[in-house]
Short mmCIF file of C-alpha atoms and ligand atoms in Angstrom, two decimals:
data_model
loop_
_atom_site.label_atom_id
_atom_site.label_comp_id
_atom_site.label_asym_id
_atom_site.label_seq_id
_atom_site.Cartn_x
_atom_site.Cartn_y
_atom_site.Cartn_z
CA MET A 58 73.61 127.62 89.82
CA SER A 59 69.87 126.70 88.91
CA THR A 60 69.30 126.11 85.30
CA PRO A 61 67.28 128.73 83.72
CA ASN A 62 63.80 127.27 82.78
CA GLN A 63 63.26 127.46 79.04
CA LEU A 64 59.81 125.94 78.88
CA ASP A 65 58.50 129.33 77.13
CA SER A 66 61.12 129.27 74.53
CA LEU A 67 60.40 128.60 70.91
CA LEU A 68 62.43 125.40 70.70
CA ILE A 69 61.11 123.65 73.78
CA LYS A 70 57.57 124.70 73.02
CA ALA A 71 57.83 123.23 69.50
CA ALA A 72 59.60 120.14 70.78
CA PHE A 73 56.65 119.51 72.99
CA SER A 74 54.24 120.19 70.11
CA GLN A 75 52.78 123.37 71.49
CA LYS A 76 51.89 126.25 69.21
CA THR A 77 54.44 128.83 68.34
CA GLU A 78 54.16 132.01 66.46
CA SER A 79 57.01 130.99 64.16
CA PRO A 80 59.20 127.82 63.84
CA PRO A 81 62.41 127.68 65.87
CA VAL A 82 65.65 127.37 64.06
CA TRP A 83 69.02 125.96 64.76
CA MET A 84 71.42 123.95 62.58
CA MET A 85 73.43 120.80 63.02
CA ARG A 86 77.13 121.84 63.05
CA GLN A 87 76.26 125.35 63.54
CA ALA A 88 79.54 125.90 65.39
CA GLY A 89 82.36 124.85 63.03
CA ARG A 90 84.58 125.37 60.13
CA PHE A 91 82.27 127.33 58.00
CA MET A 92 82.84 130.24 60.36
CA PRO A 93 85.98 132.41 60.09
CA GLU A 94 85.64 133.03 63.86
CA TYR A 95 85.95 129.23 64.38
CA TRP A 96 89.30 129.10 62.69
CA GLU A 97 90.55 131.93 64.87
CA ILE A 98 90.24 129.58 67.81
CA LYS A 99 91.04 126.35 65.96
CA ASN A 100 94.43 127.67 64.75
CA LYS A 101 95.46 127.88 68.42
CA TYR A 102 94.22 124.50 69.94
CA SER A 103 93.59 121.06 68.84
CA PHE A 104 90.11 119.96 68.45
CA LEU A 105 90.02 117.83 71.54
CA GLU A 106 91.58 120.55 73.56
CA MET A 107 88.62 122.76 72.45
CA CYS A 108 86.31 120.24 73.63
CA LYS A 109 88.01 119.70 77.13
CA THR A 110 88.64 123.16 78.16
CA PRO A 111 85.31 124.47 79.34
CA GLU A 112 85.92 128.14 78.57
CA ILE A 113 87.14 127.45 75.03
CA ALA A 114 84.11 124.92 74.49
CA ALA A 115 81.85 127.75 75.66
CA ASP A 116 83.57 130.38 73.32
CA VAL A 117 82.81 127.99 70.43
CA THR A 118 79.30 127.15 71.57
CA MET A 119 78.53 130.86 71.70
CA LEU A 120 79.82 131.72 68.20
CA PRO A 121 76.58 130.91 66.26
CA VAL A 122 74.55 132.54 69.22
CA ASP A 123 76.42 135.86 68.73
CA LEU A 124 76.72 135.75 65.04
CA LEU A 125 73.50 134.16 63.86
CA ASP A 126 69.91 134.61 65.30
CA ILE A 127 69.43 131.19 66.07
CA ASP A 128 67.01 129.87 68.69
CA ALA A 129 69.12 127.29 70.31
CA ALA A 130 72.73 126.64 71.22
CA ILE A 131 74.26 123.10 70.93
CA LEU A 132 77.15 122.37 73.13
CA PHE A 133 80.48 122.31 71.43
CA SER A 134 81.91 118.77 71.83
CA ASP A 135 81.78 115.58 69.66
CA ILE A 136 79.90 112.23 69.80
CA LEU A 137 83.21 110.34 70.22
CA VAL A 138 83.88 111.46 73.59
CA THR A 139 82.00 108.59 75.05
CA GLY A 140 84.33 106.12 73.20
CA GLU A 141 87.40 107.93 74.36
CA ALA A 142 86.10 107.86 78.05
CA MET A 143 85.56 103.92 77.72
CA GLY A 144 89.26 103.60 76.76
CA GLY A 145 89.49 104.52 73.09
CA ASP A 146 92.76 106.32 71.98
CA LEU A 147 91.13 109.19 70.18
CA SER A 148 92.65 111.69 67.97
CA PHE A 149 91.42 114.15 65.19
CA THR A 150 93.60 114.97 62.25
CA GLN A 151 92.80 117.83 59.89
CA GLY A 152 91.65 116.33 56.52
CA ILE A 153 91.50 112.91 57.87
CA GLY A 154 88.94 113.11 60.66
CA PRO A 155 88.63 111.00 63.84
CA LYS A 156 90.89 107.98 64.67
CA PHE A 157 90.79 105.42 67.36
CA ALA A 158 94.35 103.97 67.51
CA ASN A 159 93.12 100.90 69.37
CA PRO A 160 90.31 99.55 67.51
CA VAL A 161 87.76 97.39 69.23
CA ARG A 162 87.43 94.13 67.26
CA THR A 163 87.81 91.08 69.58
CA ALA A 164 86.06 89.74 72.69
CA ALA A 165 88.98 90.98 74.78
CA ASP A 166 88.88 94.41 73.38
CA VAL A 167 85.09 94.61 74.27
CA ASP A 168 85.77 93.31 77.88
CA ALA A 169 88.59 95.88 78.26
CA LEU A 170 86.16 98.85 77.64
CA GLU A 171 85.10 100.64 80.84
CA THR A 172 81.62 101.59 81.74
CA GLU A 173 81.94 103.88 84.83
CA VAL A 174 83.33 106.88 83.24
CA GLY A 175 81.44 109.86 84.56
CA ASP A 176 84.55 111.34 86.11
CA ARG A 177 86.23 111.34 82.60
CA LEU A 178 83.45 113.35 81.22
CA GLN A 179 83.24 115.86 83.97
CA TYR A 180 84.72 118.64 81.65
CA VAL A 181 81.40 118.34 79.52
CA ALA A 182 79.24 119.16 82.67
CA ASP A 183 81.82 122.03 83.51
CA ALA A 184 81.37 123.31 80.03
CA ILE A 185 77.52 123.29 80.30
CA LYS A 186 77.70 125.39 83.29
CA VAL A 187 79.88 127.90 81.72
CA VAL A 188 77.66 128.14 78.61
CA GLN A 189 74.35 128.57 80.69
CA GLN A 190 76.19 131.49 82.62
CA ARG A 191 76.89 133.06 79.26
CA LEU A 192 73.50 132.33 77.84
CA ASN A 193 71.88 133.77 80.96
CA GLY A 194 68.48 132.31 80.13
CA SER A 195 68.19 133.91 76.49
CA ILE A 196 67.89 130.56 74.55
CA PRO A 197 68.01 126.90 75.47
CA LEU A 198 71.17 124.83 75.36
CA ILE A 199 71.08 121.46 73.61
CA GLY A 200 73.33 118.63 74.84
CA PHE A 201 73.93 115.58 72.70
CA ALA A 202 75.62 112.04 72.46
CA GLY A 203 76.16 109.55 69.66
CA ALA A 204 73.90 106.56 69.35
CA PRO A 205 75.54 103.34 70.17
CA PHE A 206 75.56 102.06 66.58
CA THR A 207 77.31 104.97 65.26
CA VAL A 208 79.84 105.31 67.98
CA MET A 209 80.40 101.43 67.75
CA SER A 210 81.31 102.01 64.10
CA TYR A 211 84.04 104.45 64.96
CA LEU A 212 85.39 102.07 67.65
CA VAL A 213 85.26 99.09 65.47
CA GLU A 214 86.53 100.60 62.26
CA GLY A 215 89.14 102.79 64.04
CA GLY A 216 87.72 105.88 62.27
CA SER A 217 85.41 107.01 59.54
CA SER A 218 84.41 104.29 57.05
CA LYS A 219 82.48 104.39 53.67
CA ASP A 220 80.80 100.93 53.95
CA PHE A 221 81.16 99.89 57.60
CA LYS A 222 82.52 96.55 56.41
CA LEU A 223 84.22 95.50 59.84
CA THR A 224 81.19 96.79 61.92
CA LYS A 225 78.61 95.01 59.90
CA LEU A 226 80.77 91.97 59.97
CA MET A 227 80.75 91.96 63.72
CA LEU A 228 76.92 92.34 63.63
CA HIS A 229 76.45 89.41 61.37
CA ASN A 230 79.14 86.92 62.32
CA HIS A 231 79.42 87.85 66.14
CA PRO A 232 76.07 89.22 67.04
CA GLU A 233 76.61 88.48 70.80
CA LEU A 234 79.82 90.30 70.86
CA ALA A 235 78.26 93.25 69.03
CA HIS A 236 75.41 93.25 71.47
CA LYS A 237 77.82 93.26 74.41
CA LEU A 238 79.68 96.20 72.88
CA LEU A 239 76.50 98.11 72.12
CA ALA A 240 74.90 97.50 75.70
CA LYS A 241 78.22 98.93 77.27
CA ILE A 242 77.93 101.93 75.01
CA ALA A 243 74.37 102.29 75.77
CA LYS A 244 74.95 102.27 79.48
CA VAL A 245 77.66 104.94 79.17
CA THR A 246 75.51 107.15 76.89
CA THR A 247 72.61 107.01 79.30
CA ASP A 248 74.79 108.12 82.14
CA TYR A 249 76.47 110.69 80.05
CA LEU A 250 73.14 112.26 78.94
CA ASN A 251 71.92 112.20 82.60
CA LEU A 252 75.17 113.94 83.43
CA GLN A 253 74.47 116.61 80.81
CA ILE A 254 70.86 116.95 82.14
CA ALA A 255 72.06 117.32 85.80
CA ALA A 256 74.65 119.91 84.59
CA GLY A 257 71.80 122.06 83.14
CA VAL A 258 71.12 121.36 79.38
CA ASN A 259 67.51 122.09 78.35
CA ALA A 260 67.16 119.51 75.61
CA VAL A 261 69.20 116.57 74.19
CA GLN A 262 69.80 115.26 70.88
CA ILE A 263 70.93 111.66 70.03
CA PHE A 264 73.00 111.39 66.75
CA ASP A 265 72.66 108.10 64.84
CA SER A 266 74.41 109.52 61.80
CA TRP A 267 75.15 106.31 60.16
CA ALA A 268 72.04 104.33 60.82
CA GLN A 269 71.27 104.38 57.14
CA ALA A 270 74.00 101.72 56.31
CA LEU A 271 71.66 99.28 58.17
CA SER A 272 68.84 97.01 56.89
CA TRP A 273 65.46 97.41 58.60
CA ASP A 274 65.89 94.32 60.77
CA ASP A 275 69.48 95.22 61.69
CA TYR A 276 68.39 98.84 62.60
CA ARG A 277 65.87 97.29 64.85
CA GLU A 278 68.10 94.86 66.45
CA PHE A 279 71.36 96.78 66.72
CA SER A 280 70.43 100.35 66.91
CA HIS A 281 66.81 101.02 67.70
CA GLN A 282 66.59 98.92 70.90
CA TYR A 283 69.58 100.66 72.40
CA ILE A 284 68.19 104.20 71.66
CA GLN A 285 64.83 102.92 73.29
CA GLN A 286 66.82 101.89 76.40
CA ILE A 287 68.72 105.21 76.49
CA ILE A 288 65.66 107.33 76.31
CA ALA A 289 63.72 105.22 78.79
CA GLY A 290 66.75 105.75 81.26
CA LEU A 291 66.84 109.51 81.01
CA HIS A 292 65.93 111.68 83.99
CA ARG A 293 64.17 113.94 81.38
CA LYS A 294 61.31 115.74 83.02
CA ASP A 295 60.86 119.03 81.14
CA ILE A 296 63.83 118.00 78.79
CA PRO A 297 62.90 117.11 75.26
CA VAL A 298 64.72 114.24 73.51
CA ILE A 299 65.42 114.72 69.81
CA SER A 300 66.32 111.56 67.95
CA PHE A 301 68.40 112.09 64.62
CA CYS A 302 69.62 109.62 62.13
CA LYS A 303 70.55 109.74 58.51
CA GLY A 304 67.97 107.37 57.30
CA SER A 305 65.17 108.61 59.19
CA SER A 306 63.12 109.24 56.10
CA VAL A 307 62.77 105.31 56.19
CA PHE A 308 63.24 104.49 59.97
CA ALA A 309 61.18 107.35 61.43
CA PRO A 310 58.17 105.22 62.32
CA LEU A 311 60.35 102.80 64.15
CA MET A 312 62.31 105.61 65.84
CA ALA A 313 58.94 106.87 67.17
CA GLU A 314 58.59 103.65 69.18
CA ALA A 315 61.63 104.67 71.35
CA LYS A 316 59.45 107.63 72.43
CA PRO A 317 61.57 110.70 71.72
CA ASP A 318 59.72 114.01 71.72
CA VAL A 319 61.20 114.95 68.35
CA ILE A 320 62.49 113.21 65.39
CA SER A 321 65.04 114.92 63.14
CA ILE A 322 64.42 113.93 59.63
CA ASP A 323 66.85 113.71 56.77
CA TRP A 324 66.05 115.37 53.39
CA ASN A 325 64.75 112.48 51.29
CA VAL A 326 61.12 112.60 52.42
CA ASP A 327 58.45 115.27 52.44
CA LEU A 328 58.37 116.41 56.06
CA LYS A 329 54.61 116.81 56.38
CA ASP A 330 53.84 113.44 54.87
CA MET A 331 56.35 111.92 57.34
CA LYS A 332 54.81 113.84 60.33
CA HIS A 333 51.38 112.57 59.54
CA ARG A 334 52.69 109.08 59.47
CA LEU A 335 54.06 109.49 63.05
CA PRO A 336 52.02 109.36 66.27
CA ALA A 337 49.95 112.50 67.23
CA GLY A 338 52.12 114.90 69.26
CA MET A 339 55.42 113.85 68.08
CA ALA A 340 57.39 116.69 66.69
CA VAL A 341 59.58 116.72 63.59
CA GLN A 342 62.85 118.57 62.86
CA GLY A 343 64.41 119.18 59.56
CA ASN A 344 64.73 118.81 56.76
CA LEU A 345 66.45 121.12 54.20
CA ASP A 346 69.19 119.54 52.13
CA PRO A 347 72.36 121.21 53.44
CA HIS A 348 73.45 121.48 49.79
CA ILE A 349 70.80 124.30 49.30
CA LEU A 350 73.09 126.58 51.33
CA TYR A 351 75.63 126.33 48.63
CA ALA A 352 73.08 127.61 46.18
CA ASP A 353 72.01 131.18 45.05
CA LYS A 354 70.21 133.14 47.68
CA SER A 355 67.07 133.23 45.57
CA VAL A 356 67.18 129.38 45.69
CA ILE A 357 67.85 129.37 49.38
CA LYS A 358 64.90 131.66 50.03
CA ASP A 359 62.48 129.68 47.76
CA ARG A 360 63.32 126.33 49.19
CA ILE A 361 62.95 127.53 52.75
CA HIS A 362 59.58 129.12 51.92
CA ARG A 363 58.54 125.97 50.14
CA LEU A 364 59.28 123.91 53.39
CA PHE A 365 57.48 126.48 55.61
CA GLU A 366 54.32 126.55 53.28
CA ARG A 367 54.28 122.84 53.49
CA MET A 368 54.50 122.75 57.37
CA ARG A 369 51.97 125.69 57.76
CA GLY A 370 49.53 124.79 60.46
CA GLU A 371 51.55 121.97 61.85
CA ASP A 372 52.56 122.33 65.62
CA GLY A 373 55.62 120.56 66.46
CA PHE A 374 58.09 121.75 63.74
CA ILE A 375 61.64 122.86 64.34
CA PHE A 376 63.62 124.08 61.34
CA ASN A 377 66.98 122.43 60.86
CA LEU A 378 68.87 120.81 57.92
CA GLY A 379 68.60 117.27 57.08
CA HIS A 380 72.25 116.79 58.15
CA GLY A 381 75.07 119.12 59.38
CA ILE A 382 76.49 122.06 57.70
CA MET A 383 79.34 121.31 55.41
CA PRO A 384 82.70 123.09 56.31
CA ASP A 385 82.79 125.06 52.88
CA ILE A 386 79.35 126.29 52.98
CA PRO A 387 79.64 130.30 52.81
CA PHE A 388 78.99 131.65 56.11
CA GLU A 389 76.91 134.68 54.55
CA ASN A 390 74.49 132.04 53.04
CA VAL A 391 73.87 130.43 56.47
CA LYS A 392 73.29 133.92 57.96
CA TYR A 393 71.03 134.65 55.06
CA ALA A 394 68.97 131.48 55.75
CA VAL A 395 68.51 132.27 59.23
CA GLU A 396 67.25 135.74 58.27
CA VAL A 397 64.75 134.32 55.86
CA ILE A 398 63.59 131.86 58.53
CA LYS A 399 63.25 134.57 61.25
CA GLU A 400 61.13 136.81 58.91
CA PHE A 401 58.58 134.03 58.30
CA ARG A 402 55.48 134.29 60.33
CA TYR A 403 52.67 131.66 60.21
O1 LIG B 596 76.61 120.81 65.88
C1 LIG B 596 77.41 121.32 66.51
O2 LIG B 596 77.88 122.57 65.97
C2 LIG B 596 78.00 120.86 67.83
C3 LIG B 596 79.20 120.24 67.74
C4 LIG B 596 79.47 118.83 67.04
C5 LIG B 596 80.62 118.51 66.39
N1 LIG B 596 80.51 117.12 66.04
C6 LIG B 596 81.90 119.30 66.26
C7 LIG B 596 82.97 118.94 65.40
C8 LIG B 596 78.49 117.92 67.04
C9 LIG B 596 77.06 117.66 67.41
C10 LIG B 596 79.14 116.69 66.39
C11 LIG B 596 78.67 115.41 66.30
C12 LIG B 596 79.32 114.37 65.52
N2 LIG B 596 80.72 114.05 65.49
C13 LIG B 596 78.70 113.44 64.62
C14 LIG B 596 77.17 113.48 64.48
C15 LIG B 596 76.65 114.44 63.65
C16 LIG B 596 76.91 114.31 62.11
O3 LIG B 596 77.30 115.27 61.60
O4 LIG B 596 76.49 113.34 61.63
C17 LIG B 596 79.74 112.78 64.06
C18 LIG B 596 79.37 111.48 63.02
C19 LIG B 596 80.85 113.08 64.58
C20 LIG B 596 82.30 112.42 64.37
C21 LIG B 596 83.10 113.29 63.85
N3 LIG B 596 83.71 114.47 64.50
C22 LIG B 596 83.74 113.40 62.43
C23 LIG B 596 83.40 112.30 61.45
C24 LIG B 596 84.57 114.58 62.40
C25 LIG B 596 85.39 114.97 61.34
C26 LIG B 596 84.61 115.64 60.20
C27 LIG B 596 85.10 116.30 58.96
O5 LIG B 596 84.43 116.56 58.22
O6 LIG B 596 86.32 116.31 59.01
C28 LIG B 596 84.58 115.20 63.59
C29 LIG B 596 85.23 116.45 63.99
C30 LIG B 596 84.42 117.56 64.38
N4 LIG B 596 83.28 117.47 65.20
C31 LIG B 596 84.54 118.87 63.88
C32 LIG B 596 83.73 119.67 64.69
C33 LIG B 596 83.50 121.14 64.47
C34 LIG B 596 85.81 119.48 63.07
C35 LIG B 596 86.93 119.48 63.81
C36 LIG B 596 87.95 120.44 63.24
O7 LIG B 596 87.85 121.65 63.44
O8 LIG B 596 89.02 119.85 62.64
#
């Protein structure tokens, strides 16, 4: 099947900084636990089963497409599937989150990780093909991967962490080992995103969720340069690259040097000010504080309008949250937010 061309869609036009009649909208974690319909599926399968069964991954990817009037679908999967494919023993437990039972902490652990893993991620390519059949050209599909530093943090800590103590210790005491690990993840991530592009995604986003834990110098050395390598290695004609991190309100000017098409900005900074600090033609995505979606509808409307008034006249603006939707945000508030956004015209 040939991939539907999405160059005229709101999302891809805005990502390439072309004029759009209104800003496109999608939201990180738009397919997930805040939706009652997600639980109907989740109660029958484990999270990894959902990711690895193309028909189910496609069903979940389509939930926000069918229930919210969003302008892009994002593939249902997880950033940690690359770590699993490299040899990580991954599981997800309700209330605990992701766990790698065999953390990567020594030189032998790093050496044991595999880097030719395309076959193990074929289920993602299969899911992309099913989703594109279902979308049938209506809106673009975003593929994604975790950035090497964020994936490394899960592999080294063995799961989620508040302070990234072991990961940072590896960066500081054993930088050569950290670089070896990061280089392996970067190689796998480049291949993985190219596999998604070959399977038919229309855009890709790189998630460096925990970059904010790093100092400026450490971010440059241990995160930025690998993201730069990945972006440079993508076969991305007509496929915009979105670079996201928590901490982008500080790191965005450096992130721009890796030459993504779009930088996804957290909610700590004024989006227009940040856009003007970036090179001309670099689009921004963001940056509503997701906690606004817990608030009263009048507050939701007011904050969305404030952001849009601020961005009036700016080409290259994609509405999103500064980070993902939390699982206990009321579904009707998300639906309302999308309605407010879709009513807006520049
Ligand atoms: O955005 C989307 O709707 C697409 C799907 C998606 C998921 N994870 C589904 C998911 C995406 C893009 C991700 C990325 C991801 N995964 C990130 C980066 C984005 C971010 O939010 O910063 C990170 C750090 C992970 C790692 C991860 N996966 C964690 C920490 C958890 C547990 C979270 C928690 O609050 O318990 C997951 C599990 C996960 N990934 C769920 C979903 C819908 C929940 C699984 C469940 O139903 O139990």
